[in-house]
PDB file of C-alpha atoms in Angstrom:
ATOM      1  CA  MET Z   1      68.631  14.490  19.875  1.00  0.00           C
ATOM      2  CA  LYS Z   2      69.317  17.972  18.554  1.00  0.00           C
ATOM      3  CA  LEU Z   3      65.830  18.634  17.143  1.00  0.00           C
ATOM      4  CA  LEU Z   4      64.244  17.932  20.543  1.00  0.00           C
ATOM      5  CA  LYS Z   5      66.818  19.949  22.479  1.00  0.00           C
ATOM      6  CA  ASP Z   6      66.327  22.905  20.137  1.00  0.00           C
ATOM      7  CA  LYS Z   7      62.549  22.688  20.666  1.00  0.00           C
ATOM      8  CA  ILE Z   8      62.990  22.593  24.451  1.00  0.00           C
ATOM      9  CA  VAL Z   9      65.197  25.688  24.381  1.00  0.00           C
ATOM     10  CA  GLN Z  10      62.924  27.523  21.928  1.00  0.00           C
ATOM     11  CA  ASP Z  11      59.467  26.641  23.300  1.00  0.00           C
ATOM     12  CA  GLY Z  12      59.972  25.145  26.770  1.00  0.00           C
ATOM     13  CA  LYS Z  13      59.309  27.334  29.783  1.00  0.00           C
ATOM     14  CA  VAL Z  14      61.373  26.987  32.939  1.00  0.00           C
ATOM     15  CA  LEU Z  15      58.912  27.503  35.800  1.00  0.00           C
ATOM     16  CA  SER Z  16      61.375  26.766  38.614  1.00  0.00           C
ATOM     17  CA  ASN Z  17      64.673  24.996  39.272  1.00  0.00           C
ATOM     18  CA  GLN Z  18      62.642  21.746  39.236  1.00  0.00           C
ATOM     19  CA  VAL Z  19      59.887  22.275  36.651  1.00  0.00           C
ATOM     20  CA  LEU Z  20      60.074  22.555  32.853  1.00  0.00           C
ATOM     21  CA  LYS Z  21      56.830  23.262  31.001  1.00  0.00           C
ATOM     22  CA  VAL Z  22      56.649  21.689  27.528  1.00  0.00           C
ATOM     23  CA  ASP Z  23      52.908  21.789  26.989  1.00  0.00           C
ATOM     24  CA  SER Z  24      53.224  23.601  23.650  1.00  0.00           C
ATOM     25  CA  PHE Z  25      54.679  20.479  21.971  1.00  0.00           C
ATOM     26  CA  LEU Z  26      54.459  17.417  24.259  1.00  0.00           C
ATOM     27  CA  ASN Z  27      52.133  17.537  27.285  1.00  0.00           C
ATOM     28  CA  HIS Z  28      49.066  19.377  26.016  1.00  0.00           C
ATOM     29  CA  GLN Z  29      49.484  20.477  22.425  1.00  0.00           C
ATOM     30  CA  ILE Z  30      51.444  17.905  20.418  1.00  0.00           C
ATOM     31  CA  ASP Z  31      53.922  18.668  17.637  1.00  0.00           C
ATOM     32  CA  PRO Z  32      53.350  15.708  15.244  1.00  0.00           C
ATOM     33  CA  PRO Z  33      56.551  16.096  13.158  1.00  0.00           C
ATOM     34  CA  LEU Z  34      58.613  16.318  16.356  1.00  0.00           C
ATOM     35  CA  MET Z  35      56.845  13.254  17.807  1.00  0.00           C
ATOM     36  CA  GLN Z  36      57.463  11.405  14.533  1.00  0.00           C
ATOM     37  CA  ALA Z  37      61.185  12.201  14.846  1.00  0.00           C
ATOM     38  CA  VAL Z  38      61.150  11.151  18.534  1.00  0.00           C
ATOM     39  CA  GLY Z  39      59.433   7.866  17.639  1.00  0.00           C
ATOM     40  CA  ALA Z  40      61.942   7.244  14.850  1.00  0.00           C
ATOM     41  CA  GLU Z  41      64.830   7.843  17.256  1.00  0.00           C
ATOM     42  CA  PHE Z  42      63.432   5.375  19.810  1.00  0.00           C
ATOM     43  CA  ALA Z  43      62.788   2.829  17.038  1.00  0.00           C
ATOM     44  CA  ALA Z  44      66.374   3.189  15.786  1.00  0.00           C
ATOM     45  CA  ARG Z  45      67.871   2.850  19.255  1.00  0.00           C
ATOM     46  CA  PHE Z  46      65.834  -0.255  20.147  1.00  0.00           C
ATOM     47  CA  LYS Z  47      65.444  -1.857  16.693  1.00  0.00           C
ATOM     48  CA  ASP Z  48      67.425  -4.980  17.618  1.00  0.00           C
ATOM     49  CA  ALA Z  49      65.791  -5.540  21.027  1.00  0.00           C
ATOM     50  CA  GLY Z  50      63.053  -7.920  19.813  1.00  0.00           C
ATOM     51  CA  ILE Z  51      60.251  -5.634  20.994  1.00  0.00           C
ATOM     52  CA  THR Z  52      56.719  -7.027  20.735  1.00  0.00           C
ATOM     53  CA  LYS Z  53      54.882  -4.291  22.691  1.00  0.00           C
ATOM     54  CA  ILE Z  54      55.393  -0.708  23.852  1.00  0.00           C
ATOM     55  CA  LEU Z  55      54.014   0.315  27.249  1.00  0.00           C
ATOM     56  CA  THR Z  56      53.448   3.871  28.484  1.00  0.00           C
ATOM     57  CA  ILE Z  57      51.193   5.777  30.901  1.00  0.00           C
ATOM     58  CA  GLU Z  58      48.354   8.024  29.815  1.00  0.00           C
ATOM     59  CA  SER Z  59      48.499  10.601  28.528  1.00  0.00           C
ATOM     60  CA  SER Z  60      51.755  12.354  27.615  1.00  0.00           C
ATOM     61  CA  GLY Z  61      53.611   9.151  26.786  1.00  0.00           C
ATOM     62  CA  ILE Z  62      51.060   8.115  24.158  1.00  0.00           C
ATOM     63  CA  ALA Z  63      52.209  10.334  21.268  1.00  0.00           C
ATOM     64  CA  PRO Z  64      55.899   9.312  21.274  1.00  0.00           C
ATOM     65  CA  SER Z  65      54.916   5.684  21.928  1.00  0.00           C
ATOM     66  CA  MET Z  66      52.496   5.647  18.992  1.00  0.00           C
ATOM     67  CA  MET Z  67      55.135   6.961  16.625  1.00  0.00           C
ATOM     68  CA  ALA Z  68      57.702   4.407  17.805  1.00  0.00           C
ATOM     69  CA  GLY Z  69      55.088   1.627  17.610  1.00  0.00           C
ATOM     70  CA  LEU Z  70      54.169   2.631  14.074  1.00  0.00           C
ATOM     71  CA  ILE Z  71      57.790   2.422  12.941  1.00  0.00           C
ATOM     72  CA  LEU Z  72      58.527  -0.793  14.860  1.00  0.00           C
ATOM     73  CA  GLY Z  73      55.218  -2.359  13.787  1.00  0.00           C
ATOM     74  CA  VAL Z  74      54.148  -3.282  17.318  1.00  0.00           C
ATOM     75  CA  PRO Z  75      51.084  -2.498  19.465  1.00  0.00           C
ATOM     76  CA  VAL Z  76      51.163   0.321  22.009  1.00  0.00           C
ATOM     77  CA  ILE Z  77      49.512  -0.138  25.399  1.00  0.00           C
ATOM     78  CA  PHE Z  78      48.918   2.690  27.814  1.00  0.00           C
ATOM     79  CA  ALA Z  79      48.380   2.188  31.514  1.00  0.00           C
ATOM     80  CA  ARG Z  80      45.236   3.940  32.649  1.00  0.00           C
ATOM     81  CA  LYS Z  81      45.260   6.241  35.648  1.00  0.00           C
ATOM     82  CA  ARG Z  82      41.515   6.252  36.180  1.00  0.00           C
ATOM     83  CA  LYS Z  83      38.983   3.522  36.597  1.00  0.00           C
ATOM     84  CA  SER Z  84      36.847   2.688  33.581  1.00  0.00           C
ATOM     85  CA  LEU Z  85      33.547   0.848  33.305  1.00  0.00           C
ATOM     86  CA  THR Z  86      35.175  -1.467  30.765  1.00  0.00           C
ATOM     87  CA  LEU Z  87      38.447  -1.978  32.652  1.00  0.00           C
ATOM     88  CA  VAL Z  88      37.456  -3.372  36.042  1.00  0.00           C
ATOM     89  CA  ASP Z  89      38.980  -6.813  36.456  1.00  0.00           C
ATOM     90  CA  HIS Z  90      41.673  -9.097  35.052  1.00  0.00           C
ATOM     91  CA  LEU Z  91      44.197  -6.276  35.540  1.00  0.00           C
ATOM     92  CA  TYR Z  92      47.802  -5.660  36.401  1.00  0.00           C
ATOM     93  CA  THR Z  93      47.927  -2.671  38.767  1.00  0.00           C
ATOM     94  CA  ALA Z  94      50.664  -0.585  40.356  1.00  0.00           C
ATOM     95  CA  SER Z  95      50.829   2.656  42.340  1.00  0.00           C
ATOM     96  CA  VAL Z  96      52.624   5.665  40.861  1.00  0.00           C
ATOM     97  CA  HIS Z  97      53.375   8.983  42.532  1.00  0.00           C
ATOM     98  CA  SER Z  98      53.439  11.982  40.169  1.00  0.00           C
ATOM     99  CA  PHE Z  99      56.111  14.581  40.945  1.00  0.00           C
ATOM    100  CA  THR Z 100      54.373  17.238  38.832  1.00  0.00           C
ATOM    101  CA  LYS Z 101      50.867  16.699  40.218  1.00  0.00           C
ATOM    102  CA  ASN Z 102      51.970  15.622  43.715  1.00  0.00           C
ATOM    103  CA  GLU Z 103      49.440  12.798  43.789  1.00  0.00           C
ATOM    104  CA  THR Z 104      49.497   9.026  43.768  1.00  0.00           C
ATOM    105  CA  ASN Z 105      47.428   7.045  41.279  1.00  0.00           C
ATOM    106  CA  ASP Z 106      46.890   3.375  40.716  1.00  0.00           C
ATOM    107  CA  ILE Z 107      47.653   2.539  37.111  1.00  0.00           C
ATOM    108  CA  SER Z 108      46.057  -0.430  35.358  1.00  0.00           C
ATOM    109  CA  VAL Z 109      46.672  -2.546  32.273  1.00  0.00           C
ATOM    110  CA  SER Z 110      44.499  -5.413  31.095  1.00  0.00           C
ATOM    111  CA  ARG Z 111      46.145  -8.804  31.479  1.00  0.00           C
ATOM    112  CA  ASP Z 112      44.965  -9.519  27.928  1.00  0.00           C
ATOM    113  CA  PHE Z 113      47.582  -7.195  26.456  1.00  0.00           C
ATOM    114  CA  ILE Z 114      50.889  -8.173  28.102  1.00  0.00           C
ATOM    115  CA  THR Z 115      52.006 -11.772  28.593  1.00  0.00           C
ATOM    116  CA  ALA Z 116      55.148 -13.663  29.518  1.00  0.00           C
ATOM    117  CA  GLN Z 117      55.853 -14.058  25.778  1.00  0.00           C
ATOM    118  CA  ASP Z 118      56.264 -10.284  25.305  1.00  0.00           C
ATOM    119  CA  THR Z 119      59.388  -8.149  25.144  1.00  0.00           C
ATOM    120  CA  VAL Z 120      58.292  -4.691  26.223  1.00  0.00           C
ATOM    121  CA  LEU Z 121      59.781  -1.258  25.636  1.00  0.00           C
ATOM    122  CA  LEU Z 122      58.724   1.383  28.168  1.00  0.00           C
ATOM    123  CA  ILE Z 123      58.376   4.939  26.853  1.00  0.00           C
ATOM    124  CA  ASP Z 124      57.489   8.024  28.871  1.00  0.00           C
ATOM    125  CA  ASP Z 125      57.630  11.780  28.405  1.00  0.00           C
ATOM    126  CA  PHE Z 126      59.678  12.657  31.515  1.00  0.00           C
ATOM    127  CA  LEU Z 127      62.008  10.867  33.907  1.00  0.00           C
ATOM    128  CA  ALA Z 128      62.397  12.818  37.153  1.00  0.00           C
ATOM    129  CA  ASN Z 129      62.096  10.692  40.290  1.00  0.00           C
ATOM    130  CA  GLY Z 130      61.477   7.439  38.414  1.00  0.00           C
ATOM    131  CA  GLN Z 131      58.104   6.613  39.923  1.00  0.00           C
ATOM    132  CA  ALA Z 132      56.244   6.194  36.617  1.00  0.00           C
ATOM    133  CA  VAL Z 133      58.948   3.891  35.267  1.00  0.00           C
ATOM    134  CA  LEU Z 134      58.947   1.862  38.496  1.00  0.00           C
ATOM    135  CA  GLY Z 135      55.157   1.457  38.241  1.00  0.00           C
ATOM    136  CA  LEU Z 136      55.420   0.288  34.633  1.00  0.00           C
ATOM    137  CA  LEU Z 137      58.267  -2.088  35.581  1.00  0.00           C
ATOM    138  CA  ASP Z 138      56.013  -3.531  38.288  1.00  0.00           C
ATOM    139  CA  ILE Z 139      53.361  -4.272  35.651  1.00  0.00           C
ATOM    140  CA  ILE Z 140      55.900  -5.935  33.343  1.00  0.00           C
ATOM    141  CA  GLU Z 141      57.150  -8.058  36.243  1.00  0.00           C
ATOM    142  CA  GLN Z 142      53.586  -9.063  37.153  1.00  0.00           C
ATOM    143  CA  ALA Z 143      53.089 -10.203  33.541  1.00  0.00           C
ATOM    144  CA  GLY Z 144      56.358 -12.134  33.525  1.00  0.00           C
ATOM    145  CA  ALA Z 145      57.335 -10.242  30.371  1.00  0.00           C
ATOM    146  CA  LYS Z 146      60.868  -9.303  29.327  1.00  0.00           C
ATOM    147  CA  LEU Z 147      61.999  -5.668  29.470  1.00  0.00           C
ATOM    148  CA  ALA Z 148      63.780  -4.335  26.373  1.00  0.00           C
ATOM    149  CA  GLY Z 149      64.592  -1.011  27.999  1.00  0.00           C
ATOM    150  CA  VAL Z 150      63.236   2.423  28.802  1.00  0.00           C
ATOM    151  CA  GLY Z 151      62.874   5.289  26.338  1.00  0.00           C
ATOM    152  CA  ILE Z 152      62.522   8.761  27.841  1.00  0.00           C
ATOM    153  CA  VAL Z 153      61.791  11.904  25.863  1.00  0.00           C
ATOM    154  CA  ILE Z 154      63.143  14.316  28.516  1.00  0.00           C
ATOM    155  CA  GLU Z 155      65.169  13.243  31.547  1.00  0.00           C
ATOM    156  CA  LYS Z 156      65.819  15.583  34.436  1.00  0.00           C
ATOM    157  CA  GLY Z 157      69.330  14.351  35.119  1.00  0.00           C
ATOM    158  CA  PHE Z 158      69.539  16.443  38.274  1.00  0.00           C
ATOM    159  CA  GLN Z 159      66.771  14.367  39.884  1.00  0.00           C
ATOM    160  CA  PRO Z 160      67.329  10.796  41.130  1.00  0.00           C
ATOM    161  CA  GLY Z 161      65.096   8.788  38.762  1.00  0.00           C
ATOM    162  CA  GLY Z 162      67.647   8.058  36.049  1.00  0.00           C
ATOM    163  CA  ALA Z 163      70.242   6.779  38.507  1.00  0.00           C
ATOM    164  CA  LEU Z 164      67.591   4.751  40.355  1.00  0.00           C
ATOM    165  CA  ILE Z 165      66.560   2.934  37.163  1.00  0.00           C
ATOM    166  CA  ARG Z 166      70.091   2.510  35.783  1.00  0.00           C
ATOM    167  CA  GLU Z 167      71.298   1.083  39.129  1.00  0.00           C
ATOM    168  CA  ARG Z 168      68.948  -1.840  38.467  1.00  0.00           C
ATOM    169  CA  GLY Z 169      70.948  -2.617  35.321  1.00  0.00           C
ATOM    170  CA  ILE Z 170      68.165  -1.320  33.066  1.00  0.00           C
ATOM    171  CA  ARG Z 171      68.971   0.265  29.714  1.00  0.00           C
ATOM    172  CA  VAL Z 172      67.683   3.861  29.662  1.00  0.00           C
ATOM    173  CA  GLU Z 173      67.734   5.920  26.465  1.00  0.00           C
ATOM    174  CA  SER Z 174      66.955   9.596  27.084  1.00  0.00           C
ATOM    175  CA  LEU Z 175      66.638  11.830  24.050  1.00  0.00           C
ATOM    176  CA  ALA Z 176      67.286  15.019  26.039  1.00  0.00           C
ATOM    177  CA  ASN Z 177      68.945  14.873  29.450  1.00  0.00           C
ATOM    178  CA  ILE Z 178      68.759  18.085  31.448  1.00  0.00           C
ATOM    179  CA  ALA Z 179      71.612  18.921  33.805  1.00  0.00           C
ATOM    180  CA  SER Z 180      70.013  22.033  35.276  1.00  0.00           C
ATOM    181  CA  LEU Z 181      67.108  24.466  35.142  1.00  0.00           C
ATOM    182  CA  GLU Z 182      68.945  27.005  37.330  1.00  0.00           C
ATOM    183  CA  ASN Z 183      68.408  30.720  36.647  1.00  0.00           C
ATOM    184  CA  GLY Z 184      65.649  29.967  34.157  1.00  0.00           C
ATOM    185  CA  GLN Z 185      68.093  28.330  31.730  1.00  0.00           C
ATOM    186  CA  VAL Z 186      68.005  24.797  30.351  1.00  0.00           C
ATOM    187  CA  THR Z 187      71.431  23.140  30.415  1.00  0.00           C
ATOM    188  CA  PHE Z 188      71.797  19.667  28.887  1.00  0.00           C
ATOM    189  CA  ILE Z 189      74.017  16.751  29.824  1.00  0.00           C
ATOM    190  CA  GLU Z 190      75.803  15.700  26.662  1.00  0.00           C
ATOM    191  CA  GLU Z 191      75.997  11.938  26.646  1.00  0.00           C
ATOM    192  CA  GLU Z 192      76.268   8.965  24.390  1.00  0.00           C
ATOM    193  CA  THR Z 193      73.436   6.454  24.372  1.00  0.00           C
ATOM    194  CA  SER Z 194      73.598   4.190  27.401  1.00  0.00           C
ATOM    195  CA  LYS Z 195      73.566   0.455  26.919  1.00  0.00           C
TER     196      LYS Z 195
END
């Protein structure tokens, strides 16, 4: 997705060979027109998948998920990372290790919102080591729901997560796939959409 790649090059900050900071448009401050375009791209790529729900993790996956959900006309659910007074039982839970924060959190989704009748699209901001996606897949499996695929805003193709998920036969659509962050430069993998 050229618009996204241009934004990454223009406003992203390479902090190391492993870390790309995109908090000026995705992880902290949100660029609504860009997120609208991202949501439209996910909706176009998955329009024939029979999606009934979109699932993400708080908080950076919410904006692109909302835009895709708006276009597809389906509810968006976000897995919570922290306990809530109103979300204490009747939950699907999974453990997720964050590469960026170097911590493990239990994520939770109410059983009221995903059922075996659902076809779920997973959307997340980054795919690095695949732990967030694996946690969300665990929740979908617990619900007995069908997986439509995984939509990723930015994939770090040089880390193992993409291969790990694709090896399971899962459709992954990454809008920007980064080959390298070496020498402070973002280099993209040019690829067709994967089916």
